[in-house]
């Protein structure tokens, strides 16, 4: 008797006694043997497989069909290759974790490839919208991760069909015209920023108050403020080095109203960061926890989802515009890309003196 056939018989006998792998895992192991078998060995294994499938069919016809299709390659356990797919992903650790989570959400609903077709995936997407109330952008992200994984399985030869079950199942992105009509993040009024700053201090959250104060005099993103190091700060300016874009890497003048606080924060820092002692999550993100505290604060003051910490940055941009600051100068302060070829491609940027003069126009009604 062939060695593989002998092992199959022993494994199935053990399965009857309940002392071996679950049926799904056994099918995956047998599949590996079946794929590499040839000639007489393949015929013998096929006969053994058919016999075992008939035996399973007597008590569980659905499992019998799934077992047979898995071993012969007509069906795939969709969870088996998630780890090796995850190892091939690019991007940040947080992005990779989200993609893996998205695929696991899919395989929970579709454990095997035989149930995956475009109509079934469409119904699943509708359930994400209606029952789980996920936003269109979130659904597009989930479908994108699942399609990426599906292609990975296809490259491994684990998918029998050439059809793409994820084609056109996600909500479409709005057109530019539609996007313009949608309500986006709004800017706070200067008085509202002051109110939030003072509310944070009244609540005893001095660190959150400092974060708001730094944002209102600089227009910096929350991630930029929370990652700012003492070594990046000079007497009249500070440097943003690790920004999201090339334009984001810049020098920002220090407003006279901010200089005393910055000097104190730098002198008293115990970890080298301007905002010291912030909680760091598993992705080394120092802004996550304090950002949630800001979210709770603004909601308690009646601000909805259209207002976020980034709204303070929009407030600064609006104040600079209303003060007559040229757009190119404001872009250099805020770290925005310049859209024109002359300024965006050829200009070396605004002088520090012009940016400092522009920053000095910021005034809040304390």
Coordinates of C-alpha atoms in Angstrom, one line a residue:
X1 CA 0.0 0.0 0.0
X2 CA 1.3 3.5 -0.8
X3 CA 2.6 5.4 2.2
X4 CA 0.3 8.4 1.8
X5 CA -2.7 6.1 1.5
X6 CA -1.7 4.3 4.7
X7 CA -1.4 7.7 6.5
X8 CA -4.7 8.8 5.2
X9 CA -6.4 5.7 6.5
X10 CA -4.8 6.1 9.9
X11 CA -5.7 9.8 10.1
X12 CA -9.3 9.1 9.2
X13 CA -9.5 6.2 11.7
X14 CA -8.2 8.7 14.4
X15 CA -10.8 11.2 13.2
X16 CA -13.6 8.7 14.0
X17 CA -12.3 8.4 17.5
X18 CA -12.1 12.1 17.9
X19 CA -8.4 12.2 18.7
X20 CA -7.0 14.1 15.7
X21 CA -7.4 17.3 13.7
X22 CA -10.8 18.9 12.9
X23 CA -12.2 17.9 9.5
X24 CA -11.3 21.3 7.9
X25 CA -7.7 21.1 8.9
X26 CA -7.4 17.4 7.8
X27 CA -8.9 18.4 4.4
X28 CA -6.1 21.0 4.0
X29 CA -3.4 18.5 4.8
X30 CA -4.8 15.9 2.4
X31 CA -5.1 18.6 -0.2
X32 CA -1.3 19.1 -0.1
X33 CA -0.8 15.4 -0.7
X34 CA -3.4 15.3 -3.5
X35 CA -1.9 18.2 -5.4
X36 CA 1.5 16.7 -5.7
X37 CA 0.3 13.1 -6.4
X38 CA 0.5 11.7 -10.0
X39 CA -0.5 8.7 -12.0
X40 CA -1.4 5.6 -10.0
X41 CA -1.0 7.3 -6.7
X42 CA -3.4 10.1 -7.7
X43 CA -6.0 7.4 -8.8
X44 CA -5.6 5.5 -5.5
X45 CA -5.9 8.7 -3.4
X46 CA -9.0 9.7 -5.4
X47 CA -10.6 6.4 -4.6
X48 CA -9.7 6.7 -0.9
X49 CA -11.0 10.2 -0.9
X50 CA -14.3 9.2 -2.5
X51 CA -14.8 6.5 0.1
X52 CA -14.2 8.8 3.0
X53 CA -16.5 11.5 1.5
X54 CA -19.3 8.8 1.3
X55 CA -18.8 7.9 4.9
X56 CA -19.0 11.5 6.0
X57 CA -22.1 12.0 3.8
X58 CA -24.1 9.4 5.8
X59 CA -24.2 11.8 8.8
X60 CA -23.4 15.3 7.3
X61 CA -23.8 15.7 3.5
X62 CA -22.8 19.4 3.6
X63 CA -19.5 18.7 5.3
X64 CA -18.9 15.7 3.0
X65 CA -19.2 17.9 -0.1
X66 CA -17.0 20.7 1.4
X67 CA -14.4 18.1 2.5
X68 CA -14.2 16.6 -1.0
X69 CA -14.0 19.9 -2.7
X70 CA -11.3 21.2 -0.4
X71 CA -9.1 18.2 -1.0
X72 CA -9.5 18.3 -4.8
X73 CA -8.9 22.0 -4.9
X74 CA -12.5 23.1 -5.8
X75 CA -12.8 24.8 -2.4
X76 CA -10.4 26.7 -0.2
X77 CA -10.4 27.5 3.5
X78 CA -10.0 31.3 3.2
X79 CA -8.3 31.7 6.5
X80 CA -5.3 29.5 6.0
X81 CA -3.1 32.1 4.1
X82 CA -3.9 35.3 6.0
X83 CA -0.6 35.2 8.0
X84 CA 1.7 34.8 4.9
X85 CA -0.4 37.5 3.1
X86 CA -0.1 39.9 6.0
X87 CA 3.7 39.4 6.0
X88 CA 3.8 40.7 2.4
X89 CA 1.8 43.9 3.1
X90 CA 3.4 47.4 2.8
X91 CA 2.6 50.5 4.9
X92 CA 2.5 51.3 8.6
X93 CA 1.8 48.7 11.2
X94 CA -1.6 50.3 11.9
X95 CA -2.6 50.1 8.2
X96 CA -1.5 46.5 8.0
X97 CA -3.4 45.6 11.1
X98 CA -6.6 47.2 9.7
X99 CA -6.2 45.3 6.4
X100 CA -5.8 42.0 8.3
X101 CA -8.8 42.9 10.5
X102 CA -10.9 43.6 7.4
X103 CA -10.0 40.3 5.8
X104 CA -10.8 38.4 9.0
X105 CA -14.2 40.1 9.0
X106 CA -14.8 38.8 5.5
X107 CA -13.6 35.2 6.2
X108 CA -15.9 35.1 9.3
X109 CA -18.8 35.5 6.9
X110 CA -17.2 33.4 4.1
X111 CA -15.0 30.6 5.6
X112 CA -14.7 28.8 2.3
X113 CA -14.2 29.9 -1.3
X114 CA -17.1 28.0 -2.6
X115 CA -19.5 30.5 -1.1
X116 CA -17.8 33.5 -2.7
X117 CA -19.5 35.0 -5.7
X118 CA -20.3 38.5 -6.8
X119 CA -23.9 38.4 -5.7
X120 CA -23.0 37.0 -2.2
X121 CA -20.4 39.6 -1.8
X122 CA -22.8 42.3 -2.8
X123 CA -25.3 41.2 -0.2
X124 CA -22.5 41.1 2.4
X125 CA -21.5 44.7 1.5
X126 CA -25.2 45.8 1.9
X127 CA -25.2 44.2 5.3
X128 CA -22.2 46.2 6.3
X129 CA -24.0 49.4 5.2
X130 CA -27.5 48.7 6.6
X131 CA -26.9 46.4 9.7
X132 CA -23.5 47.5 10.8
X133 CA -24.0 51.1 9.7
X134 CA -20.4 51.5 8.2
X135 CA -19.5 54.5 6.2
X136 CA -18.9 54.3 2.5
X137 CA -15.2 55.1 2.9
X138 CA -14.8 52.3 5.5
X139 CA -16.6 49.8 3.2
X140 CA -14.3 50.8 0.3
X141 CA -11.3 50.1 2.5
X142 CA -12.6 46.7 3.6
X143 CA -13.4 45.6 0.0
X144 CA -10.0 46.8 -1.1
X145 CA -8.2 44.7 1.5
X146 CA -10.4 41.6 0.7
X147 CA -9.7 42.0 -3.1
X148 CA -6.0 42.2 -2.3
X149 CA -6.1 39.0 -0.3
X150 CA -8.2 37.3 -3.0
X151 CA -5.5 38.1 -5.6
X152 CA -3.0 36.6 -3.2
X153 CA -4.9 33.4 -3.1
X154 CA -5.2 33.5 -6.9
X155 CA -1.4 33.8 -7.2
X156 CA -1.1 30.7 -4.9
X157 CA -3.5 28.8 -7.2
X158 CA -6.0 28.4 -4.4
X159 CA -8.9 30.0 -6.3
X160 CA -10.6 28.0 -9.0
X161 CA -12.5 30.8 -10.7
X162 CA -10.9 33.7 -12.6
X163 CA -13.9 35.9 -11.8
X164 CA -13.4 38.9 -9.5
X165 CA -16.3 38.7 -6.9
X166 CA -15.3 42.2 -5.6
X167 CA -15.8 44.1 -8.8
X168 CA -18.1 47.1 -8.4
X169 CA -19.5 45.9 -5.1
X170 CA -18.3 48.8 -3.0
X171 CA -20.0 52.2 -2.9
X172 CA -18.5 54.5 -5.5
X173 CA -16.4 57.6 -4.4
X174 CA -18.4 60.8 -4.9
X175 CA -17.5 62.9 -7.9
X176 CA -15.7 66.1 -7.4
X177 CA -19.0 68.0 -7.8
X178 CA -20.7 65.8 -5.2
X179 CA -17.7 66.0 -2.8
X180 CA -17.9 69.8 -2.9
X181 CA -21.5 69.6 -1.9
X182 CA -20.8 67.4 1.1
X183 CA -20.3 69.0 4.5
X184 CA -16.6 68.7 5.5
X185 CA -14.7 69.7 8.6
X186 CA -15.5 73.2 9.8
X187 CA -13.4 75.8 11.4
X188 CA -14.0 77.1 14.9
X189 CA -14.5 80.7 15.6
X190 CA -11.6 82.2 17.5
X191 CA -13.8 82.7 20.6
X192 CA -14.8 79.0 20.5
X193 CA -11.1 78.0 20.4
X194 CA -10.5 80.2 23.5
X195 CA -13.5 78.6 25.2
X196 CA -12.2 75.1 24.6
X197 CA -8.8 76.0 25.9
X198 CA -10.2 77.5 29.0
X199 CA -12.6 74.5 29.5
X200 CA -9.7 72.1 29.3
X201 CA -7.9 74.0 32.1
X202 CA -11.1 74.2 34.1
X203 CA -11.5 70.4 33.9
X204 CA -8.0 70.0 35.3
X205 CA -6.6 68.7 32.0
X206 CA -3.6 71.0 31.7
X207 CA -1.9 68.9 29.0
X208 CA -5.0 69.1 26.7
X209 CA -5.0 72.9 27.3
X210 CA -1.4 73.1 26.3
X211 CA -2.2 71.1 23.1
X212 CA -5.0 73.5 22.2
X213 CA -2.8 76.5 22.9
X214 CA 0.0 75.2 20.8
X215 CA -2.4 74.5 17.9
X216 CA -4.2 77.9 18.0
X217 CA -0.9 79.9 17.7
X218 CA 0.8 77.7 15.1
X219 CA -1.9 75.9 13.0
X220 CA 0.1 72.6 13.4
X221 CA -1.5 69.2 13.1
X222 CA -2.1 67.3 16.3
X223 CA 0.5 64.7 15.2
X224 CA 3.1 67.4 14.6
X225 CA 2.5 69.0 18.0
X226 CA 2.6 65.7 19.9
X227 CA 5.8 64.6 18.1
X228 CA 7.6 67.9 18.5
X229 CA 10.9 67.5 20.5
X230 CA 12.7 70.0 22.7
X231 CA 15.6 69.8 20.3
X232 CA 13.4 71.1 17.5
X233 CA 12.7 74.4 19.3
X234 CA 14.8 77.5 19.1
X235 CA 14.3 80.9 20.7
X236 CA 12.1 82.3 17.9
X237 CA 11.1 79.2 15.8
X238 CA 10.7 75.4 15.7
X239 CA 11.1 72.8 13.0
X240 CA 8.6 70.2 11.8
X241 CA 10.8 67.4 10.4
X242 CA 8.8 64.2 10.2
X243 CA 5.6 65.4 8.4
X244 CA 3.0 63.7 6.2
X245 CA 4.2 65.4 3.1
X246 CA 7.4 67.1 1.8
X247 CA 5.6 70.5 2.2
X248 CA 4.9 69.7 5.8
X249 CA 8.6 69.7 6.7
X250 CA 9.0 73.3 7.6
X251 CA 10.1 76.0 10.0
X252 CA 7.4 77.7 12.0
X253 CA 7.9 81.1 13.7
X254 CA 6.9 81.3 17.4
X255 CA 4.2 83.8 18.2
X256 CA 5.0 86.1 21.0
X257 CA 1.9 84.9 22.9
X258 CA 3.3 81.3 22.7
X259 CA 6.9 81.9 23.6
X260 CA 6.6 81.8 27.4
X261 CA 4.6 78.5 27.4
X262 CA 7.0 76.9 24.9
X263 CA 10.0 78.0 26.9
X264 CA 8.5 76.5 30.1
X265 CA 7.5 73.2 28.4
X266 CA 11.0 72.8 27.0
X267 CA 12.7 73.5 30.3
X268 CA 10.5 71.1 32.3
X269 CA 10.3 68.3 29.8
X270 CA 11.3 64.9 31.2
X271 CA 11.2 62.8 28.0
X272 CA 12.6 65.2 25.4
X273 CA 9.2 66.1 24.0
X274 CA 7.6 69.5 24.2
X275 CA 4.4 67.9 25.4
X276 CA 5.9 65.3 27.7
X277 CA 4.3 62.3 29.4
X278 CA 1.8 61.6 26.7
X279 CA 0.4 58.0 26.4
X280 CA 1.8 56.0 23.5
X281 CA -0.3 53.3 21.8
X282 CA 1.1 50.2 20.2
X283 CA 1.8 52.1 16.9
X284 CA 4.0 54.6 18.8
X285 CA 1.3 57.3 18.2
X286 CA 1.6 59.9 20.9
X287 CA -1.5 61.8 19.7
X288 CA -4.2 59.1 20.0
X289 CA -5.2 59.3 23.6
X290 CA -5.1 63.1 24.0
X291 CA -6.9 63.4 20.7
X292 CA -9.8 61.3 22.1
X293 CA -9.8 63.6 25.2
X294 CA -10.2 66.6 22.8
X295 CA -13.1 64.8 21.1
X296 CA -14.9 64.3 24.4
X297 CA -14.3 68.0 25.3
X298 CA -15.6 69.4 22.0
X299 CA -18.7 67.1 22.2
X300 CA -19.5 68.3 25.7
X301 CA -19.5 71.8 24.3
X302 CA -22.0 70.9 21.5
X303 CA -19.7 70.4 18.6
X304 CA -20.5 67.5 16.3
X305 CA -18.4 65.3 14.0
X306 CA -17.7 68.2 11.6
X307 CA -15.5 69.7 14.2
X308 CA -12.2 68.0 15.1
X309 CA -8.7 69.2 16.3
X310 CA -7.9 69.9 12.7
X311 CA -10.6 72.5 12.8
X312 CA -8.2 74.7 14.9
X313 CA -5.8 74.5 11.9
X314 CA -8.6 75.7 9.7
X315 CA -9.3 78.5 12.1
X316 CA -5.7 79.6 11.8
X317 CA -5.8 79.4 8.0
X318 CA -9.0 81.5 8.0
X319 CA -7.5 84.1 10.3
X320 CA -4.4 84.4 8.2
X321 CA -6.5 84.9 5.1
X322 CA -8.7 87.5 6.7
X323 CA -5.6 89.4 7.8
X324 CA -4.5 89.6 4.2
X325 CA -1.6 87.2 4.4
X326 CA -0.6 86.0 0.9
X327 CA -1.6 82.4 0.2
X328 CA 1.9 81.3 -0.4
X329 CA 3.1 82.6 2.9
X330 CA 0.2 80.9 4.8
X331 CA 1.0 77.7 2.9
X332 CA 4.6 77.8 4.1
X333 CA 3.5 78.3 7.7
X334 CA 0.9 75.6 7.6
X335 CA 2.9 73.1 5.5
X336 CA 0.5 73.1 2.5
X337 CA 1.6 72.3 -1.0
X338 CA 1.6 75.2 -3.4
X339 CA -0.5 74.4 -6.5
X340 CA 1.1 76.8 -8.9
X341 CA 4.2 75.8 -10.9
X342 CA 6.0 79.1 -10.1
X343 CA 5.7 78.9 -6.3
X344 CA 5.3 75.1 -6.0
X345 CA 8.2 74.1 -8.2
X346 CA 10.6 76.9 -8.4
X347 CA 10.2 79.0 -5.2
X348 CA 12.5 78.5 -2.3
X349 CA 9.7 79.5 0.1
X350 CA 8.8 82.6 2.1
X351 CA 11.4 84.3 4.2
X352 CA 11.3 83.7 7.9
X353 CA 10.7 87.4 8.4
X354 CA 7.5 87.4 6.3
X355 CA 6.2 84.2 8.0
X356 CA 6.9 85.8 11.4
X357 CA 5.1 88.9 10.4
X358 CA 2.1 86.8 9.2
X359 CA 2.0 84.7 12.5
X360 CA 1.9 87.9 14.5
X361 CA -1.5 88.8 12.9
X362 CA -3.1 86.0 14.9
X363 CA -5.2 87.4 17.8
X364 CA -7.7 85.7 20.1
X365 CA -10.4 87.3 22.3
X366 CA -9.1 86.3 25.7

